[in-house]
């Protein structure tokens, strides 16, 4: 017996809709659509708690890449949410080459470079070096940087 529930999930409603009783007293989660990972035995209270925590960043690029960011830099969702202010999203950048260009042209990381000389900068190589030396993650929703 299975049903689809939308968080916050009420245990009494789960009992009623899937027929939990003295004979069938356990449930398992076999399918879900959440921006983070759970397993089939995650307690409903934990699912509700995590959903409530994630609501604060809903609609942000971090929310859209939550699982990937968590898996790359953090051990769990709570750790990621504790450090959400240390994550910068460059949503207009699709690659490390774009990040290098942004750092040079917008942030002036190499100092002031005349416009006519900027075309001679190897942004691809610079971006590769920045990725090796920094904390960057390239995703489909932009490039993220973790300032630890």
Tab-separated table of N, CA and C in Angstrom, residues 9-129:
chain	number	residue	atom	x	y	z
A	9	UNK	N	4.489	16.405	7.092
A	9	UNK	CA	3.725	15.158	7.064
A	9	UNK	C	3.184	14.871	8.467
A	10	UNK	N	1.890	14.629	8.543
A	10	UNK	CA	1.227	14.308	9.801
A	10	UNK	C	1.174	12.787	9.938
A	11	UNK	N	1.736	12.262	11.019
A	11	UNK	CA	1.800	10.810	11.205
A	11	UNK	C	0.407	10.191	11.260
A	12	UNK	N	-0.535	10.863	11.904
A	12	UNK	CA	-1.906	10.331	11.976
A	12	UNK	C	-2.503	10.178	10.580
A	13	UNK	N	-2.215	11.129	9.700
A	13	UNK	CA	-2.707	11.044	8.326
A	13	UNK	C	-2.052	9.867	7.599
A	14	UNK	N	-0.774	9.643	7.851
A	14	UNK	CA	-0.071	8.507	7.246
A	14	UNK	C	-0.718	7.203	7.714
A	15	UNK	N	-0.938	7.114	9.020
A	15	UNK	CA	-1.583	5.912	9.558
A	15	UNK	C	-2.907	5.633	8.864
A	16	UNK	N	-3.709	6.672	8.746
A	16	UNK	CA	-5.041	6.525	8.162
A	16	UNK	C	-4.980	6.166	6.678
A	17	UNK	N	-4.155	6.870	5.908
A	17	UNK	CA	-4.156	6.697	4.449
A	17	UNK	C	-3.493	5.412	3.977
A	18	UNK	N	-2.482	4.924	4.701
A	18	UNK	CA	-1.847	3.679	4.241
A	18	UNK	C	-2.241	2.475	5.092
A	19	UNK	N	-3.081	2.689	6.093
A	19	UNK	CA	-3.618	1.569	6.857
A	19	UNK	C	-2.680	0.987	7.900
A	20	UNK	N	-1.919	1.840	8.579
A	20	UNK	CA	-1.094	1.332	9.674
A	20	UNK	C	-2.012	0.919	10.816
A	21	UNK	N	-1.717	-0.242	11.412
A	21	UNK	CA	-2.511	-0.731	12.541
A	21	UNK	C	-1.651	-1.712	13.318
A	22	UNK	N	-2.261	-2.528	14.173
A	22	UNK	CA	-1.500	-3.478	14.978
A	22	UNK	C	-0.792	-4.524	14.116
A	23	UNK	N	-1.397	-4.875	12.996
A	23	UNK	CA	-0.798	-5.874	12.108
A	23	UNK	C	0.283	-5.257	11.215
A	24	UNK	N	0.005	-4.081	10.661
A	24	UNK	CA	0.947	-3.350	9.802
A	24	UNK	C	1.314	-2.037	10.492
A	25	UNK	N	2.406	-2.069	11.235
A	25	UNK	CA	2.737	-0.905	12.043
A	25	UNK	C	3.966	-0.142	11.565
A	26	UNK	N	4.595	-0.579	10.490
A	26	UNK	CA	5.783	0.092	9.981
A	26	UNK	C	5.517	0.676	8.602
A	27	UNK	N	6.294	1.686	8.265
A	27	UNK	CA	6.230	2.285	6.930
A	27	UNK	C	7.657	2.430	6.420
A	28	UNK	N	7.785	2.597	5.127
A	28	UNK	CA	9.088	2.851	4.504
A	28	UNK	C	8.871	3.865	3.388
A	29	UNK	N	9.861	4.683	3.168
A	29	UNK	CA	9.808	5.690	2.105
A	29	UNK	C	10.518	5.105	0.891
A	30	UNK	N	9.759	4.881	-0.180
A	30	UNK	CA	10.343	4.272	-1.372
A	30	UNK	C	10.530	5.253	-2.518
A	31	UNK	N	9.888	6.396	-2.446
A	31	UNK	CA	10.015	7.406	-3.491
A	31	UNK	C	9.757	8.759	-2.850
A	32	UNK	N	10.485	9.764	-3.295
A	32	UNK	CA	10.285	11.107	-2.746
A	32	UNK	C	10.843	12.140	-3.709
A	33	UNK	N	10.347	13.353	-3.555
A	33	UNK	CA	10.867	14.501	-4.292
A	33	UNK	C	11.229	15.571	-3.273
A	34	UNK	N	12.469	15.569	-2.864
A	34	UNK	CA	13.000	16.536	-1.918
A	34	UNK	C	14.332	17.038	-2.460
A	35	UNK	N	14.757	18.225	-2.070
A	35	UNK	CA	16.039	18.736	-2.571
A	35	UNK	C	17.247	18.162	-1.821
A	36	UNK	N	17.014	17.188	-0.965
A	36	UNK	CA	18.083	16.552	-0.198
A	36	UNK	C	17.798	15.054	-0.121
A	37	UNK	N	18.808	14.302	0.289
A	37	UNK	CA	18.704	12.846	0.336
A	37	UNK	C	18.165	12.371	1.680
A	38	UNK	N	17.313	11.354	1.641
A	38	UNK	CA	16.872	10.633	2.832
A	38	UNK	C	16.898	9.150	2.477
A	39	UNK	N	16.734	8.306	3.490
A	39	UNK	CA	16.630	6.884	3.179
A	39	UNK	C	15.238	6.394	3.536
A	40	UNK	N	14.977	5.149	3.252
A	40	UNK	CA	13.617	4.641	3.404
A	40	UNK	C	13.156	4.575	4.852
A	41	UNK	N	14.078	4.633	5.799
A	41	UNK	CA	13.696	4.565	7.214
A	41	UNK	C	13.861	5.894	7.957
A	42	UNK	N	14.046	6.977	7.231
A	42	UNK	CA	14.135	8.290	7.870
A	42	UNK	C	12.807	8.575	8.566
A	43	UNK	N	12.837	8.894	9.861
A	43	UNK	CA	11.583	9.185	10.574
A	43	UNK	C	10.879	10.407	9.970
A	44	UNK	N	9.558	10.379	9.984
A	44	UNK	CA	8.786	11.487	9.434
A	44	UNK	C	9.097	12.794	10.155
A	45	UNK	N	9.353	12.725	11.449
A	45	UNK	CA	9.696	13.937	12.206
A	45	UNK	C	10.978	14.566	11.660
A	46	UNK	N	11.938	13.705	11.269
A	46	UNK	CA	13.204	14.188	10.710
A	46	UNK	C	12.983	14.798	9.326
A	47	UNK	N	12.146	14.173	8.513
A	47	UNK	CA	11.816	14.722	7.194
A	47	UNK	C	11.200	16.101	7.362
A	48	UNK	N	10.246	16.228	8.286
A	48	UNK	CA	9.596	17.517	8.533
A	48	UNK	C	10.591	18.563	9.029
A	49	UNK	N	11.491	18.170	9.938
A	49	UNK	CA	12.490	19.103	10.483
A	49	UNK	C	13.427	19.598	9.394
A	50	UNK	N	13.916	18.696	8.553
A	50	UNK	CA	14.818	19.083	7.474
A	50	UNK	C	14.114	19.979	6.454
A	51	UNK	N	12.870	19.657	6.139
A	51	UNK	CA	12.107	20.493	5.199
A	51	UNK	C	11.932	21.902	5.743
A	52	UNK	N	11.675	22.004	7.034
A	52	UNK	CA	11.514	23.320	7.656
A	52	UNK	C	12.816	24.120	7.591
A	53	UNK	N	13.938	23.442	7.814
A	53	UNK	CA	15.240	24.114	7.750
A	53	UNK	C	15.525	24.605	6.335
A	54	UNK	N	15.180	23.819	5.338
A	54	UNK	CA	15.480	24.131	3.952
A	54	UNK	C	14.592	25.246	3.406
A	55	UNK	N	13.419	25.452	4.016
A	55	UNK	CA	12.497	26.492	3.549
A	55	UNK	C	13.161	27.866	3.476
A	56	UNK	N	14.121	28.124	4.371
A	56	UNK	CA	14.786	29.430	4.423
A	56	UNK	C	15.564	29.745	3.153
A	57	UNK	N	16.030	28.733	2.449
A	57	UNK	CA	16.818	28.978	1.231
A	57	UNK	C	16.055	28.612	-0.039
A	58	UNK	N	14.787	28.281	0.107
A	58	UNK	CA	13.985	27.926	-1.067
A	58	UNK	C	13.949	29.101	-2.041
A	59	UNK	N	14.084	28.796	-3.322
A	59	UNK	CA	14.085	29.832	-4.352
A	59	UNK	C	15.456	30.410	-4.646
A	60	UNK	N	16.484	29.931	-3.963
A	60	UNK	CA	17.849	30.410	-4.202
A	60	UNK	C	18.598	29.388	-5.061
A	61	UNK	N	19.689	29.808	-5.699
A	61	UNK	CA	20.491	28.848	-6.462
A	61	UNK	C	21.042	27.721	-5.591
A	62	UNK	N	21.327	27.999	-4.322
A	62	UNK	CA	21.829	26.958	-3.425
A	62	UNK	C	20.777	25.863	-3.261
A	63	UNK	N	19.519	26.253	-3.132
A	63	UNK	CA	18.421	25.289	-3.014
A	63	UNK	C	18.372	24.389	-4.246
A	64	UNK	N	18.568	24.980	-5.421
A	64	UNK	CA	18.495	24.221	-6.665
A	64	UNK	C	19.605	23.180	-6.792
A	65	UNK	N	20.709	23.383	-6.110
A	65	UNK	CA	21.858	22.461	-6.188
A	65	UNK	C	22.212	21.893	-4.815
A	66	UNK	N	21.221	21.801	-3.943
A	66	UNK	CA	21.445	21.414	-2.553
A	66	UNK	C	22.198	20.091	-2.404
A	67	UNK	N	21.733	19.059	-3.070
A	67	UNK	CA	22.377	17.743	-2.928
A	67	UNK	C	23.808	17.765	-3.434
A	68	UNK	N	24.032	18.425	-4.561
A	68	UNK	CA	25.378	18.463	-5.128
A	68	UNK	C	26.335	19.256	-4.227
A	69	UNK	N	25.881	20.391	-3.722
A	69	UNK	CA	26.718	21.201	-2.821
A	69	UNK	C	27.011	20.436	-1.540
A	70	UNK	N	25.986	19.820	-0.982
A	70	UNK	CA	26.190	19.056	0.251
A	70	UNK	C	27.206	17.947	0.032
A	71	UNK	N	27.048	17.197	-1.033
A	71	UNK	CA	27.954	16.088	-1.302
A	71	UNK	C	29.378	16.521	-1.584
A	72	UNK	N	29.555	17.735	-2.085
A	72	UNK	CA	30.888	18.214	-2.457
A	72	UNK	C	31.664	18.756	-1.260
A	73	UNK	N	30.980	19.512	-0.378
A	73	UNK	CA	31.697	20.186	0.707
A	73	UNK	C	31.303	19.772	2.120
A	74	UNK	N	30.151	19.167	2.297
A	74	UNK	CA	29.633	18.972	3.650
A	74	UNK	C	29.243	17.528	3.906
A	75	UNK	N	29.222	17.162	5.190
A	75	UNK	CA	28.870	15.801	5.591
A	75	UNK	C	27.367	15.567	5.650
A	76	UNK	N	26.608	16.641	5.902
A	76	UNK	CA	25.161	16.497	6.007
A	76	UNK	C	24.482	17.834	5.729
A	77	UNK	N	23.178	17.799	5.659
A	77	UNK	CA	22.391	18.986	5.331
A	77	UNK	C	22.533	20.069	6.389
A	78	UNK	N	22.532	19.679	7.663
A	78	UNK	CA	22.649	20.681	8.731
A	78	UNK	C	23.953	21.459	8.635
A	79	UNK	N	25.052	20.755	8.322
A	79	UNK	CA	26.356	21.416	8.195
A	79	UNK	C	26.328	22.423	7.053
A	80	UNK	N	25.721	22.037	5.930
A	80	UNK	CA	25.596	22.961	4.807
A	80	UNK	C	24.811	24.204	5.225
A	81	UNK	N	23.681	24.006	5.884
A	81	UNK	CA	22.842	25.144	6.268
A	81	UNK	C	23.522	26.054	7.285
A	82	UNK	N	24.411	25.504	8.099
A	82	UNK	CA	25.193	26.327	9.033
A	82	UNK	C	26.166	27.240	8.294
A	83	UNK	N	26.599	26.812	7.103
A	83	UNK	CA	27.604	27.556	6.346
A	83	UNK	C	27.039	28.204	5.083
A	84	UNK	N	25.732	28.316	4.985
A	84	UNK	CA	25.116	28.832	3.755
A	84	UNK	C	25.593	30.256	3.440
A	85	UNK	N	25.931	31.035	4.458
A	85	UNK	CA	26.420	32.396	4.225
A	85	UNK	C	27.853	32.419	3.703
A	86	UNK	N	28.528	31.274	3.743
A	86	UNK	CA	29.901	31.175	3.246
A	86	UNK	C	29.958	30.654	1.812
A	87	UNK	N	28.795	30.490	1.185
A	87	UNK	CA	28.723	29.986	-0.180
A	87	UNK	C	28.286	31.117	-1.099
A	88	UNK	N	29.114	31.394	-2.097
A	88	UNK	CA	28.815	32.452	-3.072
A	88	UNK	C	28.407	31.776	-4.370
A	89	UNK	N	27.322	32.267	-4.942
A	89	UNK	CA	26.884	31.721	-6.228
A	89	UNK	C	27.123	32.766	-7.313
A	90	UNK	N	27.814	32.354	-8.340
A	90	UNK	CA	28.009	33.176	-9.524
A	90	UNK	C	27.071	32.608	-10.586
A	91	UNK	N	25.810	33.019	-10.537
A	91	UNK	CA	24.794	32.423	-11.404
A	91	UNK	C	24.968	32.803	-12.872
A	92	UNK	N	25.697	33.871	-13.151
A	92	UNK	CA	25.943	34.279	-14.537
A	92	UNK	C	27.157	33.573	-15.143
A	93	UNK	N	27.820	32.745	-14.355
A	93	UNK	CA	29.016	32.048	-14.820
A	93	UNK	C	28.705	30.574	-15.046
A	94	UNK	N	29.139	30.059	-16.195
A	94	UNK	CA	28.907	28.658	-16.534
A	94	UNK	C	30.166	27.805	-16.428
A	95	UNK	N	31.304	28.450	-16.239
A	95	UNK	CA	32.563	27.701	-16.231
A	95	UNK	C	33.595	28.455	-15.393
A	96	UNK	N	34.707	27.806	-15.157
A	96	UNK	CA	35.791	28.463	-14.431
A	96	UNK	C	36.423	29.556	-15.280
A	97	UNK	N	36.349	29.437	-16.590
A	97	UNK	CA	36.823	30.508	-17.463
A	97	UNK	C	36.001	31.777	-17.212
A	98	UNK	N	34.683	31.622	-17.062
A	98	UNK	CA	33.822	32.762	-16.746
A	98	UNK	C	34.180	33.374	-15.390
A	99	UNK	N	34.490	32.510	-14.426
A	99	UNK	CA	34.883	32.989	-13.095
A	99	UNK	C	36.174	33.795	-13.189
A	100	UNK	N	37.147	33.291	-13.922
A	100	UNK	CA	38.419	34.003	-14.082
A	100	UNK	C	38.181	35.367	-14.722
A	101	UNK	N	37.366	35.410	-15.739
A	101	UNK	CA	37.052	36.685	-16.408
A	101	UNK	C	36.381	37.649	-15.420
A	102	UNK	N	35.443	37.141	-14.630
A	102	UNK	CA	34.754	37.966	-13.644
A	102	UNK	C	35.747	38.532	-12.622
A	103	UNK	N	36.632	37.672	-12.115
A	103	UNK	CA	37.609	38.128	-11.117
A	103	UNK	C	38.546	39.190	-11.686
A	104	UNK	N	38.938	39.049	-12.928
A	104	UNK	CA	39.863	40.003	-13.538
A	104	UNK	C	39.143	41.295	-13.918
A	105	UNK	N	38.035	41.173	-14.646
A	105	UNK	CA	37.376	42.355	-15.209
A	105	UNK	C	36.481	43.083	-14.220
A	106	UNK	N	35.784	42.348	-13.361
A	106	UNK	CA	34.839	42.986	-12.440
A	106	UNK	C	35.443	43.265	-11.062
A	107	UNK	N	36.188	42.312	-10.542
A	107	UNK	CA	36.750	42.465	-9.201
A	107	UNK	C	38.154	43.061	-9.208
A	108	UNK	N	38.781	43.103	-10.375
A	108	UNK	CA	40.122	43.685	-10.466
A	108	UNK	C	41.178	42.898	-9.727
A	109	UNK	N	41.080	41.576	-9.717
A	109	UNK	CA	42.009	40.761	-8.941
A	109	UNK	C	43.453	40.822	-9.442
A	110	UNK	N	43.666	41.224	-10.680
A	110	UNK	CA	45.024	41.392	-11.200
A	110	UNK	C	45.412	42.867	-11.278
A	111	UNK	N	44.674	43.687	-10.603
A	111	UNK	CA	44.912	45.119	-10.675
A	111	UNK	C	44.223	45.700	-11.898
A	112	UNK	N	44.534	46.923	-12.196
A	112	UNK	CA	43.899	47.577	-13.336
A	112	UNK	C	44.628	47.195	-14.621
A	113	UNK	N	43.892	46.559	-15.512
A	113	UNK	CA	44.450	46.126	-16.798
A	113	UNK	C	43.731	46.906	-17.888
A	114	UNK	N	44.469	47.585	-18.734
A	114	UNK	CA	43.818	48.326	-19.821
A	114	UNK	C	42.960	47.397	-20.685
A	115	UNK	N	41.853	47.908	-21.164
A	115	UNK	CA	40.917	47.117	-21.968
A	115	UNK	C	41.600	46.455	-23.160
A	116	UNK	N	42.508	47.159	-23.821
A	116	UNK	CA	43.136	46.599	-25.011
A	116	UNK	C	44.075	45.427	-24.695
A	117	UNK	N	44.452	45.249	-23.436
A	117	UNK	CA	45.321	44.135	-23.055
A	117	UNK	C	44.537	42.945	-22.480
A	118	UNK	N	43.282	43.159	-22.109
A	118	UNK	CA	42.498	42.085	-21.489
A	118	UNK	C	42.276	40.904	-22.432
A	119	UNK	N	42.292	41.149	-23.730
A	119	UNK	CA	42.113	40.055	-24.690
A	119	UNK	C	43.306	39.097	-24.705
A	120	UNK	N	44.424	39.498	-24.136
A	120	UNK	CA	45.620	38.653	-24.133
A	120	UNK	C	45.713	37.769	-22.889
A	121	UNK	N	44.760	37.868	-22.004
A	121	UNK	CA	44.765	37.045	-20.792
A	121	UNK	C	44.157	35.684	-21.119
A	122	UNK	N	44.836	34.638	-20.700
A	122	UNK	CA	44.351	33.269	-20.907
A	122	UNK	C	43.399	32.925	-19.752
A	123	UNK	N	42.128	33.283	-19.935
A	123	UNK	CA	41.136	33.080	-18.877
A	123	UNK	C	40.888	31.595	-18.601
A	124	UNK	N	41.028	30.778	-19.621
A	124	UNK	CA	40.809	29.343	-19.431
A	124	UNK	C	41.865	28.761	-18.474
A	125	UNK	N	43.117	29.102	-18.696
A	125	UNK	CA	44.196	28.616	-17.815
A	125	UNK	C	44.082	29.215	-16.423
A	126	UNK	N	43.760	30.488	-16.370
A	126	UNK	CA	43.592	31.147	-15.077
A	126	UNK	C	42.449	30.498	-14.303
A	127	UNK	N	41.341	30.217	-14.976
A	127	UNK	CA	40.210	29.557	-14.341
A	127	UNK	C	40.574	28.173	-13.823
A	128	UNK	N	41.342	27.420	-14.604
A	128	UNK	CA	41.786	26.086	-14.185
A	128	UNK	C	42.650	26.187	-12.920
A	129	UNK	N	43.555	27.165	-12.881
A	129	UNK	CA	44.395	27.353	-11.694
A	129	UNK	C	43.556	27.772	-10.486
